[in-house]
Amino acid sequence: MTVVVLTDCPPKLRGDLTKWLLEINTGVYVGNLSARVREELWTRICENLKTGRATMVFRASNEQKMDFRVHNSSWEPVDYDGIQLMRRPSAEVLEQKELTALEDGFSKAAKMRKVKRIAAARQKKREVFTVVDIETTGLDPMKNEIIELAALRVEDCKPAAEYHAIVKVKLPLPQSVTSLTGISDEEIRRDGRPLENVMEEFLDFIGQSMLICHNAGFDQRFLLAACRKCDLPLFRNPFFDTLAAARRKISGVPDYKLATLAAHYSLDAGQLHRALADCYLTYGIYLKLKES
């Protein structure tokens, strides 16, 4: 079951929604959707709902059996030990978001983003998404840091562009991280760049596209934390989680790690635990999941 609640919904978007969902009250839509249709519908909502707010609640394979997304809302979804919650922003955060919204609304960058959104809406038949992967110094986005970030833009099921960056961190890397990823302190010193620069480039690269991740909640928490550290607007791109999809569609495997799923689908795992290589592997797994 999927429930969508909207305010200030334009007639064109309402027409799209009623093709798939039943409007049970003004701005309230319910129905059963496949994951693919749900993601495409959410992308359409984000592209066409300019001033109104949107909330989507849907069934998910997590502990509470549900997940949700918001658009144009000061509230934000957070993952608290596997439980999805909505966090109410403080007065200071609301004030900062209002200032950011004013700056975005009149800046050249905001106008360019608007042009990109319009262009994307005109190309509805083209499937465009971005596969994202990060490597970090640990599991806690409040204490640990991103050390590598990569993104792979896919257009019409074909890789179209890549983004990759090593992020400079102050503290030496734990030996466990170096052993797992192969990233060394020397590589960080040689190739690392400030997080602010990397995040600005990353946000420009992903635009408004849907993001494909393996264990999306992990990547999303770190990326949102990075936006806050860098005083950048919080992105609201829809996510598709290949981990959750694999758990729904695949049985008989010992676990759902990238390497295990690669072996299941006879894909070349390449260099695991390096961000760009994992993007390509996640992309391959996503295509296989779509076929099943």
Coordinates of C-alpha atoms in Angstrom, one line a residue:
M1 CA 0.0 0.0 0.0
T2 CA 1.2 3.5 -0.9
V3 CA -0.2 6.7 0.5
V4 CA 0.6 10.2 -1.0
V5 CA -0.5 13.5 0.6
L6 CA -0.1 16.7 -1.4
T7 CA -0.9 20.4 -1.0
D8 CA -1.2 22.9 -3.9
C9 CA -1.2 20.1 -6.4
P10 CA -1.3 21.3 -10.1
P11 CA -4.0 19.8 -12.3
K12 CA -1.5 18.1 -14.6
L13 CA 0.1 16.3 -11.6
R14 CA -3.3 15.3 -10.2
G15 CA -4.1 13.7 -13.6
D16 CA -0.9 11.7 -13.4
L17 CA -1.6 10.6 -9.8
T18 CA -5.2 9.5 -10.6
K19 CA -3.9 7.1 -13.3
W20 CA -2.2 5.0 -10.6
L21 CA -3.9 5.9 -7.3
L22 CA -7.4 6.5 -5.9
E23 CA -8.0 10.0 -4.5
I24 CA -9.9 9.4 -1.3
N25 CA -9.9 13.0 -0.1
T26 CA -8.6 16.3 -1.4
G27 CA -4.9 15.8 -2.0
V28 CA -4.9 12.3 -0.5
Y29 CA -4.1 9.3 -2.8
V30 CA -3.9 5.6 -2.0
G31 CA -3.1 2.5 -4.0
N32 CA -0.9 -0.5 -4.6
L33 CA 2.2 0.3 -6.7
S34 CA 5.2 -1.6 -7.8
A35 CA 8.6 -0.2 -6.7
R36 CA 9.4 1.0 -10.2
V37 CA 6.1 2.8 -10.7
R38 CA 6.4 4.3 -7.2
E39 CA 9.9 5.7 -7.9
E40 CA 8.8 7.1 -11.2
L41 CA 5.7 8.7 -9.7
W42 CA 7.8 10.3 -6.9
T43 CA 10.2 11.7 -9.4
R44 CA 7.2 13.2 -11.3
I45 CA 5.9 14.7 -8.1
C46 CA 9.2 16.3 -7.2
E47 CA 9.6 17.7 -10.7
N48 CA 6.1 19.2 -10.9
L49 CA 5.2 20.2 -7.4
K50 CA 6.8 23.7 -7.2
T51 CA 5.2 25.3 -4.1
G52 CA 3.2 22.6 -2.4
R53 CA 4.4 19.9 0.0
A54 CA 4.3 16.2 -0.6
T55 CA 4.6 13.1 1.7
M56 CA 4.7 9.5 0.5
V57 CA 4.4 6.6 2.9
F58 CA 4.9 3.0 1.5
R59 CA 5.5 -0.5 2.6
A60 CA 9.2 -1.4 3.0
S61 CA 11.3 -4.3 4.0
N62 CA 12.6 -2.8 7.3
E63 CA 11.9 -3.3 11.0
Q64 CA 8.8 -1.2 11.0
K65 CA 7.6 -2.4 7.6
M66 CA 7.3 1.1 6.2
D67 CA 9.3 4.0 4.8
F68 CA 8.4 7.6 3.7
R69 CA 9.6 10.5 1.7
V70 CA 9.0 14.2 1.9
H71 CA 9.3 17.1 -0.6
N72 CA 9.3 20.9 0.1
S73 CA 9.0 20.2 3.8
S74 CA 11.1 21.6 6.7
W75 CA 10.7 18.2 8.5
E76 CA 13.1 15.6 7.4
P77 CA 13.2 11.7 7.5
V78 CA 16.0 10.2 9.7
D79 CA 17.0 6.6 10.3
Y80 CA 17.4 5.9 14.0
D81 CA 18.9 2.5 14.5
G82 CA 16.8 1.1 11.6
I83 CA 13.6 2.9 12.6
Q84 CA 12.4 5.6 10.2
L85 CA 11.4 8.8 12.1
M86 CA 10.5 12.4 11.1
R87 CA 12.7 15.0 12.7
R88 CA 11.2 18.5 13.5
P89 CA 13.8 21.2 12.7
S90 CA 14.8 23.7 15.4
A91 CA 14.0 27.4 15.0
E92 CA 17.6 28.1 14.0
V93 CA 17.4 25.4 11.2
L94 CA 14.1 26.8 9.9
E95 CA 15.6 30.3 9.8
Q96 CA 18.6 29.1 7.9
K97 CA 16.5 27.1 5.4
E98 CA 14.4 30.2 4.8
L99 CA 17.5 32.2 4.1
T100 CA 18.8 29.4 1.9
A101 CA 15.5 29.3 0.0
L102 CA 15.6 33.0 -0.6
E103 CA 19.2 32.8 -1.8
D104 CA 18.4 29.8 -4.0
G105 CA 15.4 31.4 -5.5
F106 CA 17.3 34.4 -6.9
S107 CA 20.7 32.9 -7.6
K108 CA 22.1 31.9 -11.0
A109 CA 22.6 28.4 -9.7
A110 CA 18.9 28.2 -8.7
K111 CA 17.8 29.4 -12.1
M112 CA 20.1 26.8 -13.8
R113 CA 18.6 24.0 -11.5
K114 CA 15.2 25.1 -12.6
V115 CA 16.1 24.9 -16.2
K116 CA 17.5 21.4 -15.7
R117 CA 14.3 20.3 -13.9
I118 CA 12.2 21.6 -16.8
A119 CA 14.4 19.8 -19.3
A120 CA 14.2 16.6 -17.3
A121 CA 10.4 16.9 -17.3
R122 CA 10.3 17.2 -21.0
Q123 CA 12.3 14.0 -21.4
K124 CA 9.9 11.7 -19.4
K125 CA 10.6 8.8 -21.7
R126 CA 14.3 8.8 -21.0
E127 CA 15.4 6.8 -18.0
V128 CA 18.0 8.8 -16.2
F129 CA 19.4 7.9 -12.8
T130 CA 22.6 8.2 -10.9
V131 CA 24.3 5.3 -9.0
V132 CA 26.1 6.6 -5.8
D133 CA 28.6 4.9 -3.5
I134 CA 30.8 6.2 -0.6
E135 CA 33.6 4.9 1.5
T136 CA 33.9 6.2 5.1
T137 CA 36.0 5.9 8.2
G138 CA 33.2 4.2 10.1
L139 CA 29.5 3.7 10.5
D140 CA 28.4 6.8 12.4
P141 CA 27.8 9.9 10.2
M142 CA 28.1 12.1 13.3
K143 CA 31.5 10.9 14.2
N144 CA 33.0 9.4 11.0
E145 CA 33.8 11.0 7.7
I146 CA 33.5 10.3 4.0
I147 CA 36.9 9.5 2.4
E148 CA 35.8 8.6 -1.1
L149 CA 32.7 9.5 -3.1
A150 CA 31.7 8.3 -6.6
A151 CA 28.7 8.7 -8.9
L152 CA 27.7 7.1 -12.2
R153 CA 25.1 8.8 -14.3
V154 CA 23.1 6.3 -16.4
E155 CA 20.9 7.4 -19.4
D156 CA 18.7 4.9 -21.2
C157 CA 20.4 2.0 -19.3
K158 CA 23.9 3.0 -20.5
P159 CA 26.7 4.7 -18.4
A160 CA 26.9 8.4 -19.6
A161 CA 29.3 10.1 -17.1
E162 CA 31.3 9.5 -14.0
Y163 CA 32.2 11.5 -10.9
H164 CA 34.9 10.4 -8.4
A165 CA 36.7 12.2 -5.6
I166 CA 39.0 11.4 -2.7
V167 CA 38.1 13.5 0.4
K168 CA 40.7 15.0 2.6
V169 CA 40.4 14.1 6.3
K170 CA 42.4 15.3 9.3
L171 CA 42.9 12.1 11.3
P172 CA 44.8 9.0 10.2
L173 CA 42.7 6.3 8.7
P174 CA 42.0 3.3 10.9
Q175 CA 43.9 0.2 9.8
S176 CA 40.7 -1.7 9.3
V177 CA 39.5 0.9 6.8
T178 CA 42.8 0.8 4.8
S179 CA 42.6 -3.0 4.8
L180 CA 39.0 -3.0 3.6
T181 CA 39.2 -0.3 0.9
G182 CA 42.9 -0.1 0.0
I183 CA 42.8 3.7 0.6
S184 CA 45.9 4.8 2.5
D185 CA 46.8 8.0 4.3
E186 CA 49.3 8.6 1.5
E187 CA 46.5 8.6 -1.0
I188 CA 44.4 10.9 1.1
R189 CA 47.3 13.4 1.4
R190 CA 48.1 13.1 -2.3
D191 CA 44.7 13.2 -3.9
G192 CA 42.3 14.3 -1.1
R193 CA 40.3 17.5 -1.6
P194 CA 38.2 19.5 0.9
L195 CA 34.7 18.1 1.6
E196 CA 33.1 21.4 0.7
N197 CA 34.4 21.3 -2.9
V198 CA 33.6 17.7 -3.4
M199 CA 30.0 18.0 -2.1
E200 CA 29.3 21.1 -4.3
E201 CA 30.5 19.2 -7.4
F202 CA 28.6 16.1 -6.3
L203 CA 25.3 17.9 -5.9
D204 CA 25.7 19.6 -9.3
F205 CA 26.5 16.2 -10.8
I206 CA 23.4 14.3 -9.5
G207 CA 21.0 17.2 -10.2
Q208 CA 17.4 16.0 -9.5
S209 CA 17.9 12.4 -10.7
M210 CA 16.9 9.3 -8.8
L211 CA 19.8 7.9 -6.8
I212 CA 20.6 4.2 -6.8
C213 CA 22.5 2.9 -3.8
H214 CA 23.2 -0.4 -2.1
N215 CA 22.1 0.1 1.5
A216 CA 20.7 3.5 0.6
G217 CA 20.0 4.6 4.2
F218 CA 23.7 4.4 5.0
D219 CA 24.8 6.6 2.1
Q220 CA 21.9 9.0 2.6
R221 CA 22.7 9.7 6.2
F222 CA 26.4 10.4 5.5
L223 CA 25.6 12.6 2.5
L224 CA 23.0 14.6 4.4
A225 CA 25.5 15.0 7.3
A226 CA 28.1 16.2 4.8
C227 CA 25.6 18.8 3.4
R228 CA 25.1 20.1 7.0
K229 CA 28.8 20.3 7.7
C230 CA 29.3 22.3 4.5
D231 CA 26.3 24.5 4.9
L232 CA 24.8 23.3 1.7
P233 CA 21.1 22.8 0.9
L234 CA 19.8 19.3 1.8
F235 CA 19.1 17.4 -1.4
R236 CA 15.7 15.7 -1.8
N237 CA 16.4 13.2 -4.6
P238 CA 14.4 10.0 -4.5
F239 CA 16.5 6.9 -3.6
F240 CA 16.2 3.3 -4.8
D241 CA 17.9 0.7 -2.5
T242 CA 19.2 -2.4 -4.3
L243 CA 19.8 -4.0 -0.9
A244 CA 16.1 -3.8 0.0
A245 CA 15.1 -4.8 -3.6
A246 CA 17.4 -7.9 -3.4
R247 CA 15.9 -9.0 -0.1
R248 CA 12.5 -8.9 -1.7
K249 CA 13.4 -10.7 -4.9
I250 CA 16.2 -13.0 -4.1
S251 CA 16.2 -16.1 -1.9
G252 CA 18.8 -18.8 -1.3
V253 CA 21.8 -16.6 -0.8
P254 CA 23.9 -16.5 2.4
D255 CA 23.7 -12.7 2.6
Y256 CA 23.0 -9.6 0.4
K257 CA 26.4 -8.0 0.2
L258 CA 27.5 -6.7 -3.2
A259 CA 30.0 -9.5 -3.6
T260 CA 27.4 -12.2 -2.9
L261 CA 24.9 -10.6 -5.3
A262 CA 27.6 -10.3 -7.9
A263 CA 28.3 -14.0 -7.7
H264 CA 24.6 -14.8 -7.8
Y265 CA 24.2 -12.9 -11.0
S266 CA 27.6 -13.9 -12.4
L267 CA 28.9 -10.3 -12.5
D268 CA 32.5 -9.3 -12.3
A269 CA 32.9 -7.9 -8.8
G270 CA 36.1 -5.9 -9.7
Q271 CA 37.7 -4.0 -6.9
L272 CA 35.3 -4.2 -4.1
H273 CA 35.0 -1.3 -1.5
R274 CA 36.2 1.3 -3.9
A275 CA 33.5 3.8 -4.6
L276 CA 33.5 4.0 -8.4
A277 CA 33.9 0.2 -8.9
D278 CA 31.0 -0.4 -6.5
C279 CA 28.9 2.1 -8.5
Y280 CA 29.4 0.0 -11.6
L281 CA 28.6 -3.2 -9.6
T282 CA 25.5 -1.7 -8.1
Y283 CA 24.4 -0.6 -11.6
G284 CA 24.8 -4.1 -12.9
I285 CA 22.8 -5.6 -9.9
Y286 CA 20.1 -2.9 -10.4
L287 CA 19.6 -4.0 -14.1
K288 CA 19.4 -7.7 -13.0
L289 CA 16.8 -6.8 -10.4
K290 CA 14.7 -5.0 -12.9
E291 CA 14.7 -8.1 -15.1
S292 CA 13.6 -10.4 -12.3

